[in-house]
Every structure is written in C-alpha cells, then in structure tokens.
Coordinates of C-alpha atoms in Angstrom, one line a residue:
X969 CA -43.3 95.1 98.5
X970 CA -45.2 95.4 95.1
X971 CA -44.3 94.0 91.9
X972 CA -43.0 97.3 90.2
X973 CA -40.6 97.9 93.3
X974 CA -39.2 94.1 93.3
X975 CA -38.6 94.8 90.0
X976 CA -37.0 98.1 90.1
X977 CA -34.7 96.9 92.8
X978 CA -34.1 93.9 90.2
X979 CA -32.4 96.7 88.0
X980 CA -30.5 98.2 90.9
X981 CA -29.4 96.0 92.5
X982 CA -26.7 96.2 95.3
X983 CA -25.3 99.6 93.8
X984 CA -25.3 102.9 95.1
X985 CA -27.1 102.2 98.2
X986 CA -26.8 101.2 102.0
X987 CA -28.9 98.1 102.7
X988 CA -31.7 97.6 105.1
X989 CA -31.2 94.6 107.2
X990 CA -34.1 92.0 106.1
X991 CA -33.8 88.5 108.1
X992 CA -36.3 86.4 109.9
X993 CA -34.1 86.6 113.7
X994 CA -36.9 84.7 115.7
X995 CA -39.6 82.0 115.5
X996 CA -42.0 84.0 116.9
X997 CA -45.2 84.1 114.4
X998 CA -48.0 84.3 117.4
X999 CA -49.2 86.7 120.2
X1000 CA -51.4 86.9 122.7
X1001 CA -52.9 89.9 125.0
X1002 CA -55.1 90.2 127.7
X1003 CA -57.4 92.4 127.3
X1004 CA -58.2 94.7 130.6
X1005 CA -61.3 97.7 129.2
X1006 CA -58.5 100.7 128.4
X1007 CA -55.8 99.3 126.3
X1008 CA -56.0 99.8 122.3
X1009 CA -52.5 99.6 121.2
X1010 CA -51.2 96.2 121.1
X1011 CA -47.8 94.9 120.1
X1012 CA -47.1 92.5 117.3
X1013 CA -43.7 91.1 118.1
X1014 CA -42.9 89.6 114.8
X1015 CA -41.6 90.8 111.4
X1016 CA -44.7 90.9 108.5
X1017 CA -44.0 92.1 105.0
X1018 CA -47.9 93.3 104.5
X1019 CA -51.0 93.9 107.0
X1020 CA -52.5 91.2 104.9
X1021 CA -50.0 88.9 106.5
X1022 CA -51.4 89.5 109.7
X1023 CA -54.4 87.7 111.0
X1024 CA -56.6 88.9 113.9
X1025 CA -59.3 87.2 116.6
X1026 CA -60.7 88.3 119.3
X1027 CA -61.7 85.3 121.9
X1028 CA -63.7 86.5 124.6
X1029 CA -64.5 85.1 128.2
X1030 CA -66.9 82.4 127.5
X1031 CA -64.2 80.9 124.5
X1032 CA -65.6 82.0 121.1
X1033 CA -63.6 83.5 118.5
X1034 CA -65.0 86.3 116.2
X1035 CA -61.9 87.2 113.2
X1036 CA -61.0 90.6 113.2
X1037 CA -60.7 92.9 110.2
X1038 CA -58.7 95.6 109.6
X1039 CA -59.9 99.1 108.8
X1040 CA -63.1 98.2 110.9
X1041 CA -61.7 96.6 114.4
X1042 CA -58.0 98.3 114.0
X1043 CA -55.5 99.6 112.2
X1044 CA -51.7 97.9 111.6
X1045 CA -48.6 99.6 111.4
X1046 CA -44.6 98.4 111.6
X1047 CA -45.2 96.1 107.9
X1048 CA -41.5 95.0 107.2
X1049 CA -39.9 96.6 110.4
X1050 CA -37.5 94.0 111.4
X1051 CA -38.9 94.3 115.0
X1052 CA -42.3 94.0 114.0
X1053 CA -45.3 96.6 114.5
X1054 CA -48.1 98.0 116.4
X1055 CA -52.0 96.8 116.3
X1056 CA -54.1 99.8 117.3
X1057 CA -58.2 99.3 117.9
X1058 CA -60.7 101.0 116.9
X1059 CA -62.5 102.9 119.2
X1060 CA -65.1 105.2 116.9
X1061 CA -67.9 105.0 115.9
X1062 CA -67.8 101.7 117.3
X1063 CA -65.5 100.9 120.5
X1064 CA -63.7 97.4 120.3
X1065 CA -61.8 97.7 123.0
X1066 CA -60.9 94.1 124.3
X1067 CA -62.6 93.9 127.9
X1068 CA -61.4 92.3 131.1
X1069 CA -61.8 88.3 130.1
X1070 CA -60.9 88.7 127.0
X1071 CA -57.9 87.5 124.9
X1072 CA -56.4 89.4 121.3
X1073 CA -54.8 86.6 119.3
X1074 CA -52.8 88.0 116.5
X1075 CA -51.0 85.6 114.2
X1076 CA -48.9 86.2 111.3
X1077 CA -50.6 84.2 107.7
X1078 CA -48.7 84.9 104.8
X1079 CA -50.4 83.7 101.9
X1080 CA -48.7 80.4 100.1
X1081 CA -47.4 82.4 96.7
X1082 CA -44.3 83.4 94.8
X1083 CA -44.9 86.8 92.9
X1084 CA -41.3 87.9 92.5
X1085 CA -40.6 87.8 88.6
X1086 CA -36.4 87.4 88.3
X1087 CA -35.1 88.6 84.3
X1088 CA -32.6 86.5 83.2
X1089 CA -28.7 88.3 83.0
X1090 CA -30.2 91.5 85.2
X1091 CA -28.0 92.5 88.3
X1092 CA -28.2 90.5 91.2
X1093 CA -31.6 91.1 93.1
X1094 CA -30.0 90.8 96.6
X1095 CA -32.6 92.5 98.6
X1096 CA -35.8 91.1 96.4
X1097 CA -34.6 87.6 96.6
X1098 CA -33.9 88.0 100.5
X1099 CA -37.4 89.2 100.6
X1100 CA -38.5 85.7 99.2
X1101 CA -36.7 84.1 101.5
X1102 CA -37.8 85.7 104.2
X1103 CA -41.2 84.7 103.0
X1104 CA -40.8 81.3 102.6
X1105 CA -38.7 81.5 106.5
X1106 CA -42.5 82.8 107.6
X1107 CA -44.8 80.2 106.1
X1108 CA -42.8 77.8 107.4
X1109 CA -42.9 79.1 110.7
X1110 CA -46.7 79.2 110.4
X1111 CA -46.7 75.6 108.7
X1112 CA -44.7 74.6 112.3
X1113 CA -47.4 76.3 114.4
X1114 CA -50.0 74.7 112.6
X1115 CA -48.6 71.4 112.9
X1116 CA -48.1 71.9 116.1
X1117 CA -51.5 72.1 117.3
X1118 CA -52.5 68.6 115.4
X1119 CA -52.9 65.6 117.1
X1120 CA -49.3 63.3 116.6
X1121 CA -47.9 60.5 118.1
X1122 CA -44.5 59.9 120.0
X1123 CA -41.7 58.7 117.7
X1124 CA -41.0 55.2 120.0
X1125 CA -45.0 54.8 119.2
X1126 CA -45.3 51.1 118.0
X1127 CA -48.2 51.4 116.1
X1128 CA -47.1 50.9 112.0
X1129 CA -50.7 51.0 110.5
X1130 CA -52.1 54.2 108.6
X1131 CA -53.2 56.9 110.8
X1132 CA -55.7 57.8 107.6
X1133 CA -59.5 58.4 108.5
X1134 CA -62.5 56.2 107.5
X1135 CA -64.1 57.7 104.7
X1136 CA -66.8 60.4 105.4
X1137 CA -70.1 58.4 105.0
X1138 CA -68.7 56.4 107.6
X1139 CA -67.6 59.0 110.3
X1140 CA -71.1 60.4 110.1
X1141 CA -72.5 60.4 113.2
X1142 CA -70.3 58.3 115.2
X1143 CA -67.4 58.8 117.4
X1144 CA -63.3 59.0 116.6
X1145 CA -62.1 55.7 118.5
X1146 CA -59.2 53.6 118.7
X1147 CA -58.4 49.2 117.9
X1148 CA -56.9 47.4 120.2
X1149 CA -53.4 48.1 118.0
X1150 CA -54.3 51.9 118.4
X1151 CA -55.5 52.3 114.7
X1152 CA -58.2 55.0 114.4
X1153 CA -61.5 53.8 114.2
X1154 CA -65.2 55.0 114.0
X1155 CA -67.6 53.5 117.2
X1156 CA -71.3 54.0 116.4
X1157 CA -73.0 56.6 118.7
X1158 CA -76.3 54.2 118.8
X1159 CA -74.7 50.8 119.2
X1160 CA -71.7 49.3 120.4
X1161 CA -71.1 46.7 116.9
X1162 CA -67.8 48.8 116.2
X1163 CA -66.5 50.8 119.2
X1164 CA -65.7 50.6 123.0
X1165 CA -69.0 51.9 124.5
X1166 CA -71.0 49.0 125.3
X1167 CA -75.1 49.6 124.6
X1168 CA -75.3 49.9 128.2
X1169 CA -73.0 52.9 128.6
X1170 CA -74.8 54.5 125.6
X1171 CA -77.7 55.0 128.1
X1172 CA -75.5 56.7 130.7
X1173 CA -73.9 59.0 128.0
X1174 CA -77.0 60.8 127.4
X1175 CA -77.8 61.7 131.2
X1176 CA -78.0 65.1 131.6
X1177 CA -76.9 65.3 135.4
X1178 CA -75.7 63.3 138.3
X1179 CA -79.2 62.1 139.4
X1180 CA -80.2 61.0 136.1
X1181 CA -77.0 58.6 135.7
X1182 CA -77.2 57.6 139.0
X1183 CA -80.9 56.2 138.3
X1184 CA -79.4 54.6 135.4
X1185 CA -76.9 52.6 137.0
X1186 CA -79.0 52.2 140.0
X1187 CA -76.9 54.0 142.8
X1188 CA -78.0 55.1 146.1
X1189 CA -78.4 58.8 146.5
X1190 CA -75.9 61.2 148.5
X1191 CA -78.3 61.1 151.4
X1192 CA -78.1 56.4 151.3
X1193 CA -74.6 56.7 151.1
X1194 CA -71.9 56.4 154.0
X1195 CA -68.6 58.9 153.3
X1196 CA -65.6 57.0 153.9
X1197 CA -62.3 58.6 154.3
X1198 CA -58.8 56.9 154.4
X1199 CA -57.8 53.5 154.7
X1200 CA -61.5 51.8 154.9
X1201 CA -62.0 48.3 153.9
X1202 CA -65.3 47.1 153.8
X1203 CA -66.5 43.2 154.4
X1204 CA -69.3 41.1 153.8
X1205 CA -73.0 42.6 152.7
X1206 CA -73.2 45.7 153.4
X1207 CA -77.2 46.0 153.0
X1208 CA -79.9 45.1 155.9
X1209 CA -77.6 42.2 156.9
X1210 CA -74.2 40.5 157.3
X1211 CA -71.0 41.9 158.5
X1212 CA -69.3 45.2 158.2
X1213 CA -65.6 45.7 158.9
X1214 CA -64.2 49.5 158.9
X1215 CA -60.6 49.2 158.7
X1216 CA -59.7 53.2 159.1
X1217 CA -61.6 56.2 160.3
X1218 CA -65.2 56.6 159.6
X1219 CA -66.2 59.8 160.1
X1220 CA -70.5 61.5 160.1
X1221 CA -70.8 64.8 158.4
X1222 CA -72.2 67.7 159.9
X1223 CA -75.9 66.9 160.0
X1224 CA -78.4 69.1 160.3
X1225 CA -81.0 69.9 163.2
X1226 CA -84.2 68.1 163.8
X1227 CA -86.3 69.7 166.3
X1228 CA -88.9 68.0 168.0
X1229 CA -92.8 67.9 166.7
X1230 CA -95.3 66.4 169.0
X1231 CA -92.5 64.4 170.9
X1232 CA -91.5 63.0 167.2
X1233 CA -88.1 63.4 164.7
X1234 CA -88.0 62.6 160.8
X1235 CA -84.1 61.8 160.1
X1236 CA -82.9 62.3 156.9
X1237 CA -79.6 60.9 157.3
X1238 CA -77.4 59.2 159.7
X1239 CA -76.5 62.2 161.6
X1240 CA -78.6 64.8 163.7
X1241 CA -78.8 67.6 166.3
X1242 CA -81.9 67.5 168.2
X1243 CA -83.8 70.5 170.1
X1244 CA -86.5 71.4 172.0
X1245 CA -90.1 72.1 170.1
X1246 CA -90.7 75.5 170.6
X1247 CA -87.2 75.9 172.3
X1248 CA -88.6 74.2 175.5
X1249 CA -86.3 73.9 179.1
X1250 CA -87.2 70.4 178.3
X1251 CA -89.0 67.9 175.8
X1252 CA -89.8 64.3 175.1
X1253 CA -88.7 62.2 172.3
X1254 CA -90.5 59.3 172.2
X1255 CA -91.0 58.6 168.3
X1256 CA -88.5 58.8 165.1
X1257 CA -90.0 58.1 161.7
X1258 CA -87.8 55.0 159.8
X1259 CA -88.7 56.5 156.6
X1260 CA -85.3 57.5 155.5
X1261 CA -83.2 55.0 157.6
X1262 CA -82.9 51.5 155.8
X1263 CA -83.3 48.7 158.2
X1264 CA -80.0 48.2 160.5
X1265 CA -78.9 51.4 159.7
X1266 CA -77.1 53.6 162.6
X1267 CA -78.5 57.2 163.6
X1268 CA -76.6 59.3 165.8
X1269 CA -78.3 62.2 167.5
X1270 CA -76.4 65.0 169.8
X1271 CA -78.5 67.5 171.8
X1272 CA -78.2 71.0 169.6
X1273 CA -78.2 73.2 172.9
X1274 CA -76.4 73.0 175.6
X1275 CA -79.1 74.8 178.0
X1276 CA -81.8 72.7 176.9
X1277 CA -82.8 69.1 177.6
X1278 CA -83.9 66.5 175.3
X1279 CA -84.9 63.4 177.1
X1280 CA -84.9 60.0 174.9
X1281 CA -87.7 58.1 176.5
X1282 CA -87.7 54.3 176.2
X1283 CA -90.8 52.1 175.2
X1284 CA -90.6 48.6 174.8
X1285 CA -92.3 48.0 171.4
X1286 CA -94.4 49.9 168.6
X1287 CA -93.3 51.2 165.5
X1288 CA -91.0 54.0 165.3
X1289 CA -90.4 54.0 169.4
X1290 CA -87.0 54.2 171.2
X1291 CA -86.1 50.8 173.0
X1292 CA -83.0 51.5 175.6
X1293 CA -80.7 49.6 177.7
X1294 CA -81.8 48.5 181.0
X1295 CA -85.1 50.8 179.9
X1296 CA -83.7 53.8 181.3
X1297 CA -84.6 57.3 179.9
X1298 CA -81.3 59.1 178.6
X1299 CA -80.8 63.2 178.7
X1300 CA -79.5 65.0 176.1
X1301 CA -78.9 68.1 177.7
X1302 CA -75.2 68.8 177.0
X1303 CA -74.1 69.5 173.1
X1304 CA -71.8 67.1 174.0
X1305 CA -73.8 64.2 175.0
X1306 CA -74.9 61.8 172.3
X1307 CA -77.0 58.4 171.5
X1308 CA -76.1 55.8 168.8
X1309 CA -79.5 54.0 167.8
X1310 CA -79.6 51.4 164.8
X1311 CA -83.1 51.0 163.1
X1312 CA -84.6 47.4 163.9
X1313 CA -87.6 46.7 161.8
X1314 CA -90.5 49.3 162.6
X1315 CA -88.1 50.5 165.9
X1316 CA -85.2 51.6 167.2
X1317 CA -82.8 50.0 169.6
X1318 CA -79.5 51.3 171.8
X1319 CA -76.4 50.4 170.4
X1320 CA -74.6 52.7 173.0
X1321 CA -74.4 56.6 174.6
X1322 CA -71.6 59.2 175.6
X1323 CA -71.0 62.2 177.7
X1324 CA -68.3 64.6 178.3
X1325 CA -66.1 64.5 181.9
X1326 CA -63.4 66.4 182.2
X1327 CA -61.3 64.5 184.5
X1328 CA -61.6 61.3 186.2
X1329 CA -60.1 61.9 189.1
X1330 CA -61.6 65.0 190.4
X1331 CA -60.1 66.4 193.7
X1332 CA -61.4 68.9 195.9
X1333 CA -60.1 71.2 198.3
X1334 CA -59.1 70.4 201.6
X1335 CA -61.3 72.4 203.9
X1336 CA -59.8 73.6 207.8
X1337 CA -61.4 71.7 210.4
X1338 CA -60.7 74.8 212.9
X1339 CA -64.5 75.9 213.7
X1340 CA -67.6 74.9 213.5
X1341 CA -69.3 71.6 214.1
X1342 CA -69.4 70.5 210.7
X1343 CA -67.9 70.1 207.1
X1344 CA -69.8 69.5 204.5
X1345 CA -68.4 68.9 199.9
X1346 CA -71.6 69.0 198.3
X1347 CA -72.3 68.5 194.3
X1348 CA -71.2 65.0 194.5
X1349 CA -71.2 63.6 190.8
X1350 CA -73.1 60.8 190.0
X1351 CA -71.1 58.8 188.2
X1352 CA -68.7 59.0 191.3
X1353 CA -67.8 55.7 192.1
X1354 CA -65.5 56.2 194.9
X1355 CA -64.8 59.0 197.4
X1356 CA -61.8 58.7 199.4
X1357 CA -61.8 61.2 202.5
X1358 CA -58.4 62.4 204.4
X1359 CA -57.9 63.7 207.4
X1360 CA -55.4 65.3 209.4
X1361 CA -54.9 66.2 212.9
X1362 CA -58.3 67.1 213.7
X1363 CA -59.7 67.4 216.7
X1364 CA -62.8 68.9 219.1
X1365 CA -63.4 71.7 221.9
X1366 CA -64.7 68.5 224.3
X1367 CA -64.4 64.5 224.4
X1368 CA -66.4 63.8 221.3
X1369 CA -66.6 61.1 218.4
X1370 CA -66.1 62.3 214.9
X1371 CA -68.0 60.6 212.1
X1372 CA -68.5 61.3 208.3
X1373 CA -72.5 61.1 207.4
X1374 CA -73.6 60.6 203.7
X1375 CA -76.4 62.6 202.2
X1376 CA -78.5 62.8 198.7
X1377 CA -80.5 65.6 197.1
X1378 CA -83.0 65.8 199.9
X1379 CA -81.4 65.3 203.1
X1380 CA -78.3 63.5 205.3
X1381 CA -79.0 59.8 206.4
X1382 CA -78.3 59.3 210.0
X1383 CA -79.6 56.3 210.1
X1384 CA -78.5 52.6 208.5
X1385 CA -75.0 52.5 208.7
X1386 CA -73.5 49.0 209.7
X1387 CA -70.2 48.9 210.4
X1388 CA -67.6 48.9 213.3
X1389 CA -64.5 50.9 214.3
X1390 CA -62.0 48.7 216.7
X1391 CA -58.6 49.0 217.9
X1392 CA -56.7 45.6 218.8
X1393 CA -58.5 44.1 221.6
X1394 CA -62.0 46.1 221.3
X1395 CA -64.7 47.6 219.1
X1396 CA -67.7 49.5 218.5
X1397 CA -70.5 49.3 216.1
X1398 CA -72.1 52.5 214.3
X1399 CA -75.1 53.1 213.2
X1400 CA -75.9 57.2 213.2
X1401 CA -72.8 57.8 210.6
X1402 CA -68.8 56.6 209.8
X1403 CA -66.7 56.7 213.1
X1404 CA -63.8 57.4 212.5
X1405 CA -61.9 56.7 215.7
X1406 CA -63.5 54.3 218.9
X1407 CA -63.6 56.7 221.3
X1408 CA -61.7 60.1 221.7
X1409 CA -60.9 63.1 224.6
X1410 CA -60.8 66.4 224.5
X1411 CA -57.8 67.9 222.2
X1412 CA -56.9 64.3 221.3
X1413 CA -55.8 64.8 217.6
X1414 CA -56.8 62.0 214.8
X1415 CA -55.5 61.8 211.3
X1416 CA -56.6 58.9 208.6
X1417 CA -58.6 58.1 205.5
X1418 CA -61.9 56.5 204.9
X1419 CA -62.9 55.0 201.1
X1420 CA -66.3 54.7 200.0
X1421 CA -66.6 52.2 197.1
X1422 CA -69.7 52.2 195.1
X1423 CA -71.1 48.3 194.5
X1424 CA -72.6 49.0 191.1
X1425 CA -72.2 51.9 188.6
X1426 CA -75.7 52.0 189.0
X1427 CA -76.4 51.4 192.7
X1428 CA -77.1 53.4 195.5
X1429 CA -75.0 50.4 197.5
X1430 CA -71.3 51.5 199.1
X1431 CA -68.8 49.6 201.3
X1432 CA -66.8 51.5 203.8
X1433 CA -63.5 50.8 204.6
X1434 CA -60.5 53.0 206.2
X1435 CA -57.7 53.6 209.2
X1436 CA -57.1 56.2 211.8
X1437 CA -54.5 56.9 214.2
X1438 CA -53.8 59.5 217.3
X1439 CA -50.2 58.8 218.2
X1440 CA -48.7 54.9 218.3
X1441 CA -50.9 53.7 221.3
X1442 CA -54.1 54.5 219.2
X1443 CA -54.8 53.2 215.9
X1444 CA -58.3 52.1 214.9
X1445 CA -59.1 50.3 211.7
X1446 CA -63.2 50.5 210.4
X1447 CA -65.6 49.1 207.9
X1448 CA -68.9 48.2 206.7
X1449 CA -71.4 49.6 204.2
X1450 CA -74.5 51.7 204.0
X1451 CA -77.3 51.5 201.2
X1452 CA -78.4 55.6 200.7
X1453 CA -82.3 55.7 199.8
X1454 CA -80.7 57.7 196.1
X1455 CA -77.8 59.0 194.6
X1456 CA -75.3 60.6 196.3
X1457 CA -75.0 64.2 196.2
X1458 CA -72.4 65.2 199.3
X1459 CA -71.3 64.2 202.6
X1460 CA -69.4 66.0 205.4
X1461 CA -67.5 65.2 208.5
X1462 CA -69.1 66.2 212.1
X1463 CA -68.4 66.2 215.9
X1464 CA -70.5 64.6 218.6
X1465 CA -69.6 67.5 221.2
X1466 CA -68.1 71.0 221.3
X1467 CA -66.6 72.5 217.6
X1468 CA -63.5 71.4 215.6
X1469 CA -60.3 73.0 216.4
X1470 CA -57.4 71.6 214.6
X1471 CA -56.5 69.9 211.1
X1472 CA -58.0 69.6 208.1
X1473 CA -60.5 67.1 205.7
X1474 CA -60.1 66.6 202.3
X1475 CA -61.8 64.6 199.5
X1476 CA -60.7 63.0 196.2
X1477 CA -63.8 61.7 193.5
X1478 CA -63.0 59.0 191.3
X1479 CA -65.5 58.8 188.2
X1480 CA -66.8 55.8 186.3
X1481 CA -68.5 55.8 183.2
X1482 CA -71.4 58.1 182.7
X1483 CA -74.7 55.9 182.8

C-alpha cells in the first residue's frame, strides 16, 4: 500500500465501509517447486503486501543458485490476497521454464522499514496499523527462517564460553575447529600448532583419490588385501610369517580367468579360474609366476570349463613350479574341482584339493540273474572304497560254480585270486575269481553277500570277505584278497556251466575321499 493510500485510509478510518480481512493466519514464508520442462505457473502460498516482498531463485540440478528477477524471469500476481498469489515464468523471448532437476525457491523478504506516518487526534487507522502489523508478523517469520538455518547449540549444552569468532586476520586461511570445552577455534591449514589435524594428517588431506592416500599411509592395494566378512578375528603377524586365526567366514571373491600360456599362469590375486590355451581338450600347467602373491600367501584355482581339462603337474623344485602331495598330477577337469596352493619362496606347494560327489553311498540296480552266463556293473568309481554285492536265489541250467571276477579299464583278471570258500568241515581254494558257494547242482538256489574292501584309498589292494547259503544244510562262509594290476572299473557275477535261471545280483558303492 503506498503512502498517499495509508494516509487516506488514516482519514477514513473504520467509517462507511466493509473491511477486508488482513491477518498473517500461517507461518509459512517459503516454497519450494520442482520443476518438470512444462510448468510456468507456480503457487506462492503465503500472504505478501508487494512483489518486492517476494524473493526468487532458481537452483538447478548440479546445486547452484542464480536469483530471479521479476519482469525478466516472471511475473507476480496475488500482492496482499490473504491466500497468497501466483508466480508465472517467462517464457518469451527467452524460455525460463524450470527443467526436470531443477528446484524454484520462492521466499517472502520484506524489507526491515516502517513507512506508515500516523497524525496525531486523526480517526483511528484500523486497517493501516493492521497493515503494520502484519508487516512486522512477516519479518519476524523470515527473522525465524533465517535463524533457523544457523548453526545453534542444544539448550542442556554445557559449554558457558562465547560462541564469538576469532577476529578475521586470524580465520584467514585456516579451518573453523573446536577446544577441548567446545569453544570455537581456528586450526591452521599448514600446521597442527593450534588445531586437531596432526602434520601428518595434513598430508592425507590433500590426496586427491584413494590410491594417493593409500600411498600416504602406506596401505596395501585392493588386489594385497584379504575381504573379511562377519565375525573375523585375526591373530599374530599376519605378513610372510606367524600365525593366523579366522574366527568367522572367510570368503574369495569372484576371481577372474587365467588361461594358460605356454603351460604358465600370472595370478593377480588369490582367486582364479583356469582354462585351456587355445581352448584345448586338455593342457599342462606346470609354471605360475609369484609376482603378485607375497610369500606364504594362498592361491586357489578352479577349472573354468567343465568339458575341458587342466592338469596341475608336479615338479619337485625350480622357481615358480607346482610341488604336490605324494607327487601326483591333479585334473581340473570339473568347474567344480579345485586346488589350494600357498607360495613358498620361488614355488608353490599343496596345501590341499576338492572335488564334487554326489552321494557317498551310491547304489545300483539289482540286475535279473534269469539268462545269460554273465552279469557284469561297469563304471566303477575310483574313489570306491568298498563294493558290497547281494545275491538272491540264483541259480544255473547245470551243476556249476558261481563266482564274481573283478576287472579294470582293459580287461577282467582271472587270475590271482587267493582265497577259500568252506562250509563246516571242508573247503576250497580259488584262484580264477570269488566263489561264492563250494560246490553247487543243477537248480540248487544260493543267496548271500560278498564285501570288497579297498586296503588304501590309493591302492589297487582289496580283501574279500562274505556268506552264502542254499537252504539250512548249506551255508558257506569265504575270504581272501586280490591285488588288480589298476583301478577298478567293474566287476560281474558268472557261471561255470549252463546260463543263469533264477534270482537276482545287486551292488551297493561306498565312496571315500576323492584323491
């Protein structure tokens, strides 16, 4: 309202007319809007006297502010509607449309003043001084904002000092810190005689990056360092020597693939998949470069495809060569199978390998004895460390022996058995195969089970041991053992005369660890 108005409703007063309703009904005295490319009108939700109480910024995606003003960014209507008024942009010549990202901040800043001039014994200036009122209501309510956005401390704070500044010439260049009663301070940015910041962590301030503070405090890289996850406590020195205790979980990222050059690997971390050079059926490693590894460090390595084979080859000395148990070669040809190696010197040495089985007990099925003069389970595994072999009720065409012969890859070994079969009172020693019974007649019937127990994960050695019975008069108990010229791949039950006509033989694998 300008002067000649306050003072021509000075001279009015109250008389003669209805009066509009002037009060300051919220504490609102900011805004915000998003700005989304197409909208131009904006709301301002609080009651202003003039447009030159209302202040205007645009703040756009990055965070900087550029003030608006009006007749060149937008136009303001709504000055001293109770309910406030509308902020429209300006979209010609120039467009200012606010853009996706950006935020409108209008705020109401009425200017600190007092230009109402009351004459002494005129009516009462009811609406004028309401006006002033109102006035002072709004800078206070901008006086609030204001205040609110300055740094304060809680009212149960303890601190009773002075809160004021050091004086300008010593602020310069230094940083805003605090005593040890919470008094504000100044802590030089270039030595530590005033402040918290040693002189040591004024070198790490300056670091650009993560590598370069790092390097300052002398930390190992992301590719030296172990991830630990959940409760993992380690003990001793953790370096090249000493002890190291992981109390939790430790769990190897997902490393990436080395593939074979000229029989060699170059790890880059603890973890790796390995394949064939030039996708191979099958290829050597027989070096890995130490470069990367610190001494005793661990390196796992998993084949990378399933269908090929990488076969770890042992050598017993030389830098960067593969020294493993018992000096046996290991096949990685399963993307299940793994070796764990730890770096020992200028080599490496076996600290232990796995492989997947799916059960240990592996049973297969029984097979009718009813034909035929033979009945063979092939695809023996090789970590099979006993086979126990039942049979029911079987019988031959003709008088005949039956027996249970072991084979490898190459062939069936009928030859090197040493064992008996007796029944109380007599025996007789086999050598061809397994007897299972001492002597038998036509359609006798014989039901039992024999166990083959391998000596040694490792051997080719099993003992033989088992039972069989054809009715209450006849019951024959065997053993003895048989060393196979290699591994054994299958076995299977035969007759000495005629075919089998009755029953049935089954075969139950129990696995050991995989060598």
């Amino acid at each position: 309202m300008d002067m000649a108005r306050r003072h021509f409703v000075a001279a009015r007063g109250m008389v003669g007319r209805e009066r509009d309703e002037m009060t300051v009904t919220t504490a609102t005295a900011r805004v915000v809007h998003n700005g989304n490319d197409t909208t131009v009108q904006f709301a301002v939700p609080f009651r202003f006297l003039e447009n030159s109480h209302v202040a205007v910024f645009l703040r756009g995606a990055a965070g900087a502010q550029v003030a608006w003003a009006e007749g060149t960014q937008y136009s303001l209507s709504g000055a001293g509607v109770p309910a406030g008024g509308t902020l429209t942009v300006v979209t010609a010549p120039t467009d200012y449309t606010p853009a996706a990202g950006e935020k409108l901040v209008i705020i109401r800043n009425v200017p600190n003043t007092q230009e109402s001039d009351y004459v002494e014994n005129d009516p009462f200036p009811a609406e004028t001084l309401e006006d002033d009122l109102d006035k002072r209501s709004m800078i206070d309510q901008q006086q609030v904002e204001r205040l609110d956005r300055t740094f304060t401390i809680p009212e149960a704070d303890l601190y009773a000092g002075s809160f004021e500044l050091p004086i300008d010439t010593e602020r310069a260049g230094r940083f805003l810190a605090f005593d040890l009663d919470g008094g504000p301070i100044v802590a030089a940015g270039t030595t530590a005689s005033l402040g918290p910041v040693s002189a040591f962590g004024e070198t790490l301030l300056d670091d650009a990056d993560a590598a370069t503070a790092r390097a300052t405090l002398g930390a190992a890289s992301d590719a030296e360092v172990a991830k630990l996850a959940g409760d993992n406590t380690l003990i001793g020195d953790n370096t090249s020597a000493g002890d190291t205790l992981l109390n939790g979980p430790l769990a190897l990222g997902p490393g990436s693939e080395r593939t074979i050059a000229a029989g060699a690997i170059t790890p880059t971390g603890n973890y790796h998949t390995v394949d064939t050079e030039a996708d191979m059926a099958t290829d050597d490693l027989t070096d890995i470069a130490t470069t990367n590894i610190p001494d005793r460090g661990v390196l796992v390595l998993r084949a990378a495809v399933g269908t090929r084979t990488v076969i770890v080859r042992h050598t017993a000395s030389g830098a960067g060569k593969i020294v493993l148990d018992n000096g046996t070669d290991y096949a990685l040809d399963d993307s299940a199978k793994s070796i764990t190696l730890q770096r020992r010197g200028d080599h490496w040495e076996e600290l232990g390998r796995s492989a997947p089985r799916a059960s240990v007990i592996e049973t297969r099925s029984a097979q009718a004895t009813t034909s035929g003069t033979e009945k063979e389970f092939l695809d023996i595994p090789s970590d099979a460390v006993r086979l126990d072999i039942s049979f029911t009720e079987i019988g031959s065409t003709a008088a005949a022996l039956h027996q249970i012969q072991l084979g490898t890859a190459t062939s069936y070994e009928t030859t090197g058995y040493v064992g008996a079969v007796w029944t109380i009172g007599s025996g007789v020693s086999w050598s061809g195969g397994i007897l299972l019974e001492r002597g038998a007649a036509a359609g006798g019937r014989y039901s039992g089970v024999v166990t083959i127990q391998r000596q040694e994960l490792t051997s080719d050695d099993w003992a033989i041991s088992g039972n069989s019975y054809a009715g209450d008069v006849n019951i024959a108990s065997l053993s003895g053992y048989k060393t196979l010229a290699g591994a054994l791949t299958r076995l299977k039950l035969i007759t000495s005369a005629g075919t089998l006509t009755n029953g049935s033989v089954g075969l139950t694998i129990t696995r050991g660890v995989s060598a």
